[in-house]
């Protein structure tokens, strides 16, 4: 006799880089349920059907339309079932507020499994709550699955490094994106049986949405598409660089930020440098009086070339972009300059030269493959690395298992672990 069992999962998202990592997992859960419900669909143990009920929780760490809702729309993520609405605050205040509000959700929902992604404050806050919760006298708590486990910059001044270490040490299932993650976890004494090398769900999103991103009107609206072509300067489109900066260590101190901007002056006099600026960075530019480095002109309409004398030598600051527009801009850039973690990976997959404005990276595979160069934060380092990358031939050796199927692999493990837990 066939039976149906339902496992409840809570998936947590909170900040911008979470959305593209969680989207493929949410889509894979939906696809799994459709297969499971089909007359001859997949069956779990003892001829029973397993249905996965996913409760999507948004902590509200990021809340601006451009930092959150836009990504839900671009990535087809369903509306969150629960929104904690925590907003901004100091690390302690934000983490504590998420913990307080998330505990109520966990006690109400009593899930079998919690999925957290990445390394933001929402990731560590929800992991901490789930690791200490108790649903009954036996101390039953959900299994904790960490997606993007094992990355280490070995720089504990980065809040994300603390979040990664704590999350990994509390998680039950650790899903790793690159070889270095396996080594790091082993060195920290995390048992191999908890660790799974699955590839990168952020790349699942990139591959799934690349075609749609290519249709974005962003090149035209920024006047970068030259004669209507969208395939790099060789075909007449404007050669441009794409810049992102938001890391506290780069933008929260005036001297450091100024130094980085001076390192980019030469580049911005040679080609447009498009800079979708994070709200934190916009605030610092005003606070530190650094507006002279930027033009906020949106550029010409109708595809005309726009590196006019007026904006030459200045970085073109625009509002934060949605996922599809940003992917399109990245895919056609001559070089990407960034302090983001995820962008180092996305440029690797696309074969676009990347300059990372940091002294270290928790994603060493991007440097090994050859698309990414660490510039540090000195003027000279940034100038030199940018020059080198502009002259380089894009490498395109995509890392192992960055093939668009990571979420499927994660789901296979999760289903198996839930069944194992039920059979005890
Ligand atoms: C967070 C993550 C970082 C990630 C980044 C991507 C942590 C510790 N950091 O940093 O790893 O790379 O997101 O964007 O979790 N703000 C707004 N609107 C928003 C969100 C933030 O204006 O929707 C402003 C607020 O002034 C806020 C500041 O940005 O205080 C910083 O936001 P916060 O979430 O604390 O950290 P991020 O710098 O965004």
XYZ file of C-alpha atoms and ligand atoms in Angstrom:
463
model
C 0.000 0.000 0.000
C 1.430 3.348 -1.019
C 1.573 6.187 1.519
C 2.559 9.843 1.386
C 4.870 11.480 3.881
C 5.412 15.220 4.094
C 8.667 16.732 5.294
C 8.699 20.379 6.254
C 11.662 22.511 5.225
C 12.340 26.122 6.143
C 14.544 28.001 3.675
C 15.932 31.304 4.929
C 16.936 34.304 2.841
C 17.795 37.765 4.097
C 20.250 39.746 2.035
C 20.864 40.311 -1.665
C 23.506 37.587 -2.216
C 21.185 34.985 -0.672
C 18.496 35.246 -3.315
C 20.374 33.796 -6.306
C 21.789 31.005 -4.109
C 18.391 29.964 -2.730
C 16.321 30.373 -5.927
C 17.504 27.118 -7.582
C 16.851 25.148 -4.393
C 13.300 26.493 -4.177
C 12.793 25.618 -7.857
C 14.247 22.128 -7.312
C 11.855 21.512 -4.396
C 8.942 22.486 -6.627
C 10.171 20.172 -9.410
C 10.688 17.328 -6.925
C 7.106 17.635 -5.656
C 5.745 17.639 -9.207
C 7.680 14.447 -9.974
C 6.614 12.906 -6.712
C 2.934 13.673 -7.339
C 2.985 12.183 -10.859
C 1.275 8.747 -11.140
C 4.580 6.970 -11.675
C 6.617 9.549 -9.796
C 9.727 9.021 -7.687
C 9.214 7.058 -4.501
C 11.059 7.120 -1.230
C 11.643 4.165 1.054
C 8.939 1.505 1.642
C 7.068 2.576 -1.456
C 6.048 5.866 0.168
C 5.940 9.197 -1.606
C 7.870 12.026 -0.046
C 6.448 15.530 -0.405
C 8.555 18.508 0.611
C 6.686 21.448 2.087
C 8.915 24.496 1.837
C 8.322 27.498 4.069
C 10.255 30.474 2.737
C 11.378 32.912 5.441
C 12.761 36.362 4.566
C 14.465 37.995 7.539
C 14.226 41.477 6.014
C 17.968 42.168 6.446
C 17.746 43.790 3.011
C 14.483 45.588 2.389
C 14.845 48.218 -0.372
C 12.998 47.328 -3.569
C 16.303 47.313 -5.453
C 18.031 45.107 -2.863
C 15.256 42.550 -2.406
C 11.857 42.556 -4.228
C 13.498 43.091 -7.621
C 15.486 39.875 -7.134
C 12.374 37.906 -6.232
C 10.790 39.065 -9.490
C 13.892 38.496 -11.638
C 14.583 35.027 -10.217
C 10.929 33.861 -10.062
C 11.117 33.341 -6.315
C 7.683 33.007 -4.732
C 6.585 35.562 -2.162
C 8.010 34.682 1.273
C 5.625 32.783 3.538
C 7.039 34.621 6.536
C 8.691 38.043 6.593
C 10.525 38.932 9.790
C 11.025 42.587 8.830
C 14.179 43.105 10.909
C 15.837 45.836 8.798
C 19.268 47.339 9.455
C 21.204 47.660 12.698
C 24.585 46.966 14.247
C 25.780 43.384 13.834
C 24.693 42.499 17.372
C 21.316 44.234 17.131
C 20.500 42.803 13.697
C 21.612 39.263 14.580
C 19.753 39.341 17.907
C 16.546 40.646 16.326
C 16.609 37.931 13.666
C 17.197 35.309 16.366
C 14.283 36.475 18.507
C 11.840 36.594 15.614
C 13.073 33.397 13.976
C 12.746 31.388 17.190
C 8.986 32.042 17.191
C 8.761 30.830 13.595
C 10.703 27.648 14.327
C 8.567 26.803 17.359
C 5.408 27.360 15.345
C 6.487 25.511 12.184
C 8.623 22.724 13.718
C 10.400 21.895 10.450
C 12.362 18.709 9.763
C 15.132 20.672 8.100
C 16.453 24.218 7.856
C 18.329 25.470 4.788
C 20.619 28.478 5.172
C 22.782 29.873 2.381
C 25.946 31.968 2.212
C 27.538 33.977 4.996
C 25.381 36.965 5.917
C 24.077 37.826 9.378
C 20.742 36.136 8.600
C 22.608 32.871 7.887
C 24.375 32.687 11.226
C 21.444 34.049 13.253
C 18.988 31.385 12.061
C 21.593 28.632 12.390
C 22.247 29.562 16.014
C 18.549 29.462 16.843
C 17.968 26.097 15.140
C 20.997 24.508 16.792
C 19.645 25.198 20.298
C 15.909 24.784 19.756
C 14.044 21.861 21.250
C 10.635 20.754 19.969
C 10.052 18.100 22.622
C 11.432 16.408 25.714
C 13.901 14.462 23.542
C 15.494 17.671 22.330
C 14.323 17.194 18.739
C 15.495 19.991 16.470
C 15.647 20.419 12.694
C 18.611 19.237 10.666
C 20.619 22.274 9.560
C 21.876 22.385 5.960
C 24.439 25.039 5.010
C 24.735 25.812 1.318
C 28.135 27.309 0.356
C 29.995 25.777 3.287
C 33.753 25.670 3.860
C 34.856 28.954 2.256
C 37.536 30.733 4.283
C 39.366 34.033 3.743
C 41.358 33.450 6.968
C 40.592 37.080 7.790
C 38.511 37.373 10.919
C 38.112 41.130 10.433
C 35.456 40.189 7.867
C 32.067 39.721 9.514
C 31.279 37.083 6.894
C 34.270 34.955 7.993
C 32.872 34.770 11.534
C 29.433 33.928 10.114
C 30.893 31.153 7.932
C 32.895 29.526 10.713
C 30.040 29.518 13.234
C 27.480 28.294 10.681
C 29.714 25.465 9.448
C 30.453 24.235 12.950
C 26.759 24.076 13.848
C 25.437 22.630 10.575
C 24.581 18.946 10.081
C 24.873 18.945 6.286
C 27.539 21.056 4.624
C 27.274 21.682 0.886
C 30.583 22.771 -0.589
C 31.198 24.712 -3.822
C 34.929 24.219 -4.417
C 37.847 21.989 -3.444
C 39.300 24.493 -0.911
C 36.073 24.166 1.092
C 36.650 20.444 1.565
C 40.186 21.041 2.802
C 39.171 23.852 5.152
C 36.418 21.816 6.781
C 38.702 18.819 7.177
C 41.359 21.004 8.790
C 38.791 22.333 11.238
C 37.860 18.801 12.254
C 34.409 18.658 10.684
C 33.674 14.979 9.909
C 33.660 14.045 6.209
C 30.299 12.289 6.595
C 28.594 15.691 6.996
C 30.244 17.241 3.942
C 29.044 17.080 0.317
C 30.776 18.567 -2.708
C 27.857 19.680 -4.872
C 29.015 22.694 -6.894
C 27.558 26.165 -6.793
C 23.864 27.071 -6.704
C 24.719 30.680 -7.605
C 25.973 29.301 -10.915
C 22.734 27.300 -11.274
C 20.958 30.675 -11.294
C 23.441 32.224 -13.672
C 23.040 29.434 -16.214
C 19.267 29.276 -15.816
C 18.796 33.020 -16.346
C 21.606 33.851 -18.761
C 19.365 33.858 -21.808
C 16.833 36.144 -20.114
C 19.642 38.418 -18.874
C 20.934 38.790 -22.428
C 17.579 40.345 -23.352
C 17.873 43.070 -20.698
C 17.635 46.625 -22.095
C 20.337 47.877 -19.700
C 23.094 48.300 -22.326
C 20.811 50.472 -24.413
C 19.568 52.478 -21.476
C 23.131 53.214 -20.359
C 24.128 54.021 -23.952
C 26.638 51.173 -24.082
C 25.369 49.135 -27.008
C 27.230 51.105 -29.674
C 25.786 50.320 -33.088
C 23.170 48.107 -31.594
C 25.565 45.201 -31.114
C 25.833 43.544 -27.720
C 28.887 41.396 -28.154
C 31.857 43.346 -26.893
C 33.896 46.127 -28.378
C 35.021 44.032 -31.331
C 31.502 44.347 -32.776
C 31.127 48.059 -32.185
C 29.642 48.143 -28.680
C 31.246 50.456 -26.171
C 34.110 48.961 -24.195
C 33.310 49.539 -20.520
C 34.284 48.398 -17.054
C 31.832 47.384 -14.336
C 32.557 48.296 -10.697
C 31.020 47.275 -7.362
C 32.279 48.264 -3.907
C 30.443 47.744 -0.647
C 32.723 45.968 1.806
C 33.000 47.870 5.116
C 36.805 47.451 5.045
C 36.907 49.287 1.685
C 34.262 51.980 2.014
C 33.875 52.729 5.720
C 37.263 54.508 6.108
C 37.785 57.665 4.073
C 41.501 57.094 3.404
C 41.011 53.574 2.087
C 38.033 54.509 -0.055
C 39.852 57.566 -1.481
C 42.859 55.456 -2.324
C 40.703 52.942 -4.216
C 39.002 55.728 -6.167
C 42.369 57.231 -7.101
C 43.461 53.810 -8.295
C 40.492 53.822 -10.696
C 40.942 57.354 -12.107
C 43.149 56.305 -14.998
C 40.703 53.598 -16.055
C 37.721 55.961 -15.937
C 39.469 58.411 -18.228
C 39.939 55.603 -20.779
C 36.505 53.982 -20.785
C 33.182 54.267 -18.997
C 33.221 52.678 -15.543
C 29.677 51.745 -14.577
C 29.105 51.629 -10.837
C 25.802 50.354 -9.413
C 26.315 51.638 -5.881
C 25.157 49.798 -2.752
C 23.184 52.025 -0.306
C 26.012 51.752 2.256
C 28.519 53.034 -0.320
C 26.259 55.873 -1.465
C 26.012 57.049 2.132
C 29.794 56.978 2.578
C 30.410 58.937 -0.642
C 28.208 61.755 0.669
C 29.608 61.551 4.211
C 33.256 61.638 3.039
C 32.686 64.309 0.353
C 33.928 62.047 -2.482
C 31.312 63.106 -5.052
C 33.942 64.588 -7.386
C 34.947 61.081 -8.511
C 31.463 60.341 -9.815
C 29.032 61.337 -12.475
C 25.437 60.370 -11.904
C 24.449 60.989 -15.543
C 22.656 57.958 -16.890
C 24.276 58.334 -20.285
C 22.755 58.828 -23.695
C 19.566 57.275 -24.959
C 19.096 55.157 -28.040
C 22.474 53.487 -28.000
C 24.646 56.516 -28.727
C 28.218 56.321 -27.408
C 28.366 58.314 -24.219
C 31.867 58.657 -22.920
C 31.617 62.394 -23.356
C 34.110 64.939 -22.046
C 31.613 65.748 -19.322
C 31.727 62.286 -17.767
C 35.220 61.208 -18.867
C 37.469 60.606 -15.883
C 34.532 60.088 -13.576
C 32.952 56.860 -12.464
C 29.335 56.594 -13.617
C 27.304 55.873 -10.519
C 23.878 54.309 -10.993
C 21.353 52.908 -8.512
C 21.702 49.228 -7.490
C 20.540 47.017 -10.354
C 18.341 43.944 -10.441
C 19.713 40.482 -11.134
C 19.051 40.321 -14.879
C 20.360 43.821 -15.648
C 23.480 43.218 -13.612
C 24.142 39.818 -15.251
C 23.784 41.439 -18.665
C 26.219 44.234 -17.797
C 28.681 41.741 -16.341
C 28.481 39.460 -19.357
C 29.501 42.230 -21.762
C 32.078 44.076 -19.642
C 35.741 44.318 -20.656
C 36.683 43.975 -16.999
C 34.817 43.742 -13.689
C 36.294 45.380 -10.590
C 34.717 44.300 -7.321
C 35.007 43.493 -3.644
C 32.056 41.086 -3.739
C 32.490 37.360 -3.198
C 29.811 36.113 -5.577
C 30.885 38.296 -8.504
C 34.302 36.628 -8.465
C 32.488 33.345 -9.114
C 30.070 34.660 -11.714
C 32.869 36.248 -13.765
C 34.770 32.956 -13.586
C 31.827 31.117 -15.062
C 31.356 33.760 -17.774
C 35.087 34.005 -18.590
C 35.166 37.762 -17.877
C 38.392 39.210 -16.389
C 37.858 40.228 -12.765
C 39.924 42.418 -10.434
C 39.167 41.849 -6.769
C 39.820 44.862 -4.564
C 40.823 42.829 -1.524
C 43.972 41.265 -0.117
C 42.413 37.819 0.149
C 39.619 35.706 -1.227
C 37.615 32.865 0.273
C 37.104 31.662 -3.298
C 40.644 30.673 -4.423
C 39.341 28.588 -7.336
C 38.525 31.842 -9.183
C 42.212 32.833 -9.064
C 43.434 29.321 -9.946
C 41.182 29.204 -13.008
C 42.730 32.480 -14.107
C 39.804 34.904 -14.465
C 40.332 36.617 -11.111
C 43.284 38.660 -9.827
C 43.666 39.952 -6.269
C 44.655 43.623 -6.449
C 44.780 44.530 -2.768
C 43.556 48.031 -1.959
C 46.548 50.196 -2.919
C 46.317 52.613 -5.854
C 49.235 50.969 -7.617
C 47.879 47.459 -7.055
C 44.492 48.392 -8.522
C 46.027 50.181 -11.541
C 48.406 47.327 -12.247
C 45.823 44.543 -11.886
C 43.288 46.402 -14.015
C 45.818 46.948 -16.779
C 46.870 43.305 -16.643
C 43.265 42.110 -16.813
C 42.366 44.423 -19.699
C 45.194 42.912 -21.702
C 44.470 39.328 -20.715
C 42.672 36.773 -22.836
C 39.616 35.601 -20.914
C 40.166 32.125 -19.499
C 37.158 29.881 -19.423
C 37.800 26.764 -17.442
C 34.639 26.382 -15.419
C 35.294 24.789 -11.999
C 34.191 21.247 -11.305
C 30.424 20.767 -10.803
C 29.544 24.374 -11.629
C 27.163 22.911 -14.171
C 23.725 24.207 -13.241
C 22.725 21.054 -11.335
C 23.939 21.793 -7.807
C 20.468 22.328 -6.330
C 19.384 18.901 -7.642
C 22.360 17.286 -5.911
C 21.555 19.117 -2.690
C 17.966 17.924 -2.838
C 19.027 14.307 -3.362
C 21.101 14.456 -0.176
C 18.382 16.231 1.782
C 15.680 13.703 0.850
C 17.967 10.845 1.756
C 18.864 12.389 5.135
C 15.229 13.089 5.999
C 14.269 9.491 5.202
C 17.213 8.253 7.293
C 16.113 10.365 10.217
C 12.552 9.074 10.037
C 13.682 5.480 9.898
C 15.573 5.696 13.231
C 25.440 42.438 3.651
C 26.301 41.230 4.044
C 27.459 41.086 3.048
C 26.953 41.068 1.627
C 26.108 42.306 1.383
C 25.552 42.331 -0.020
C 26.465 40.769 6.454
C 27.362 40.816 7.611
N 26.892 41.405 5.358
O 26.245 43.592 3.800
O 28.121 39.871 3.321
O 28.056 41.039 0.762
O 25.016 42.304 2.311
O 24.820 43.494 -0.249
O 25.424 40.162 6.511
N 20.844 49.282 3.472
C 19.846 49.936 2.791
N 18.876 49.177 2.194
C 18.842 47.816 2.251
C 19.844 47.177 2.962
C 20.848 47.903 3.556
O 19.842 51.158 2.704
O 17.931 47.199 1.679
C 21.919 50.075 4.079
C 21.659 50.394 5.552
O 22.199 51.643 5.819
C 22.481 49.375 6.270
C 23.667 49.198 5.341
O 23.125 49.344 4.030
O 22.837 49.776 7.548
C 24.345 47.872 5.460
O 23.403 46.803 5.334
P 23.719 45.384 6.035
O 22.667 44.402 5.692
O 23.990 45.599 7.482
O 25.080 44.968 5.407
P 25.604 45.020 3.897
O 26.714 45.985 3.832
O 24.474 45.164 2.933
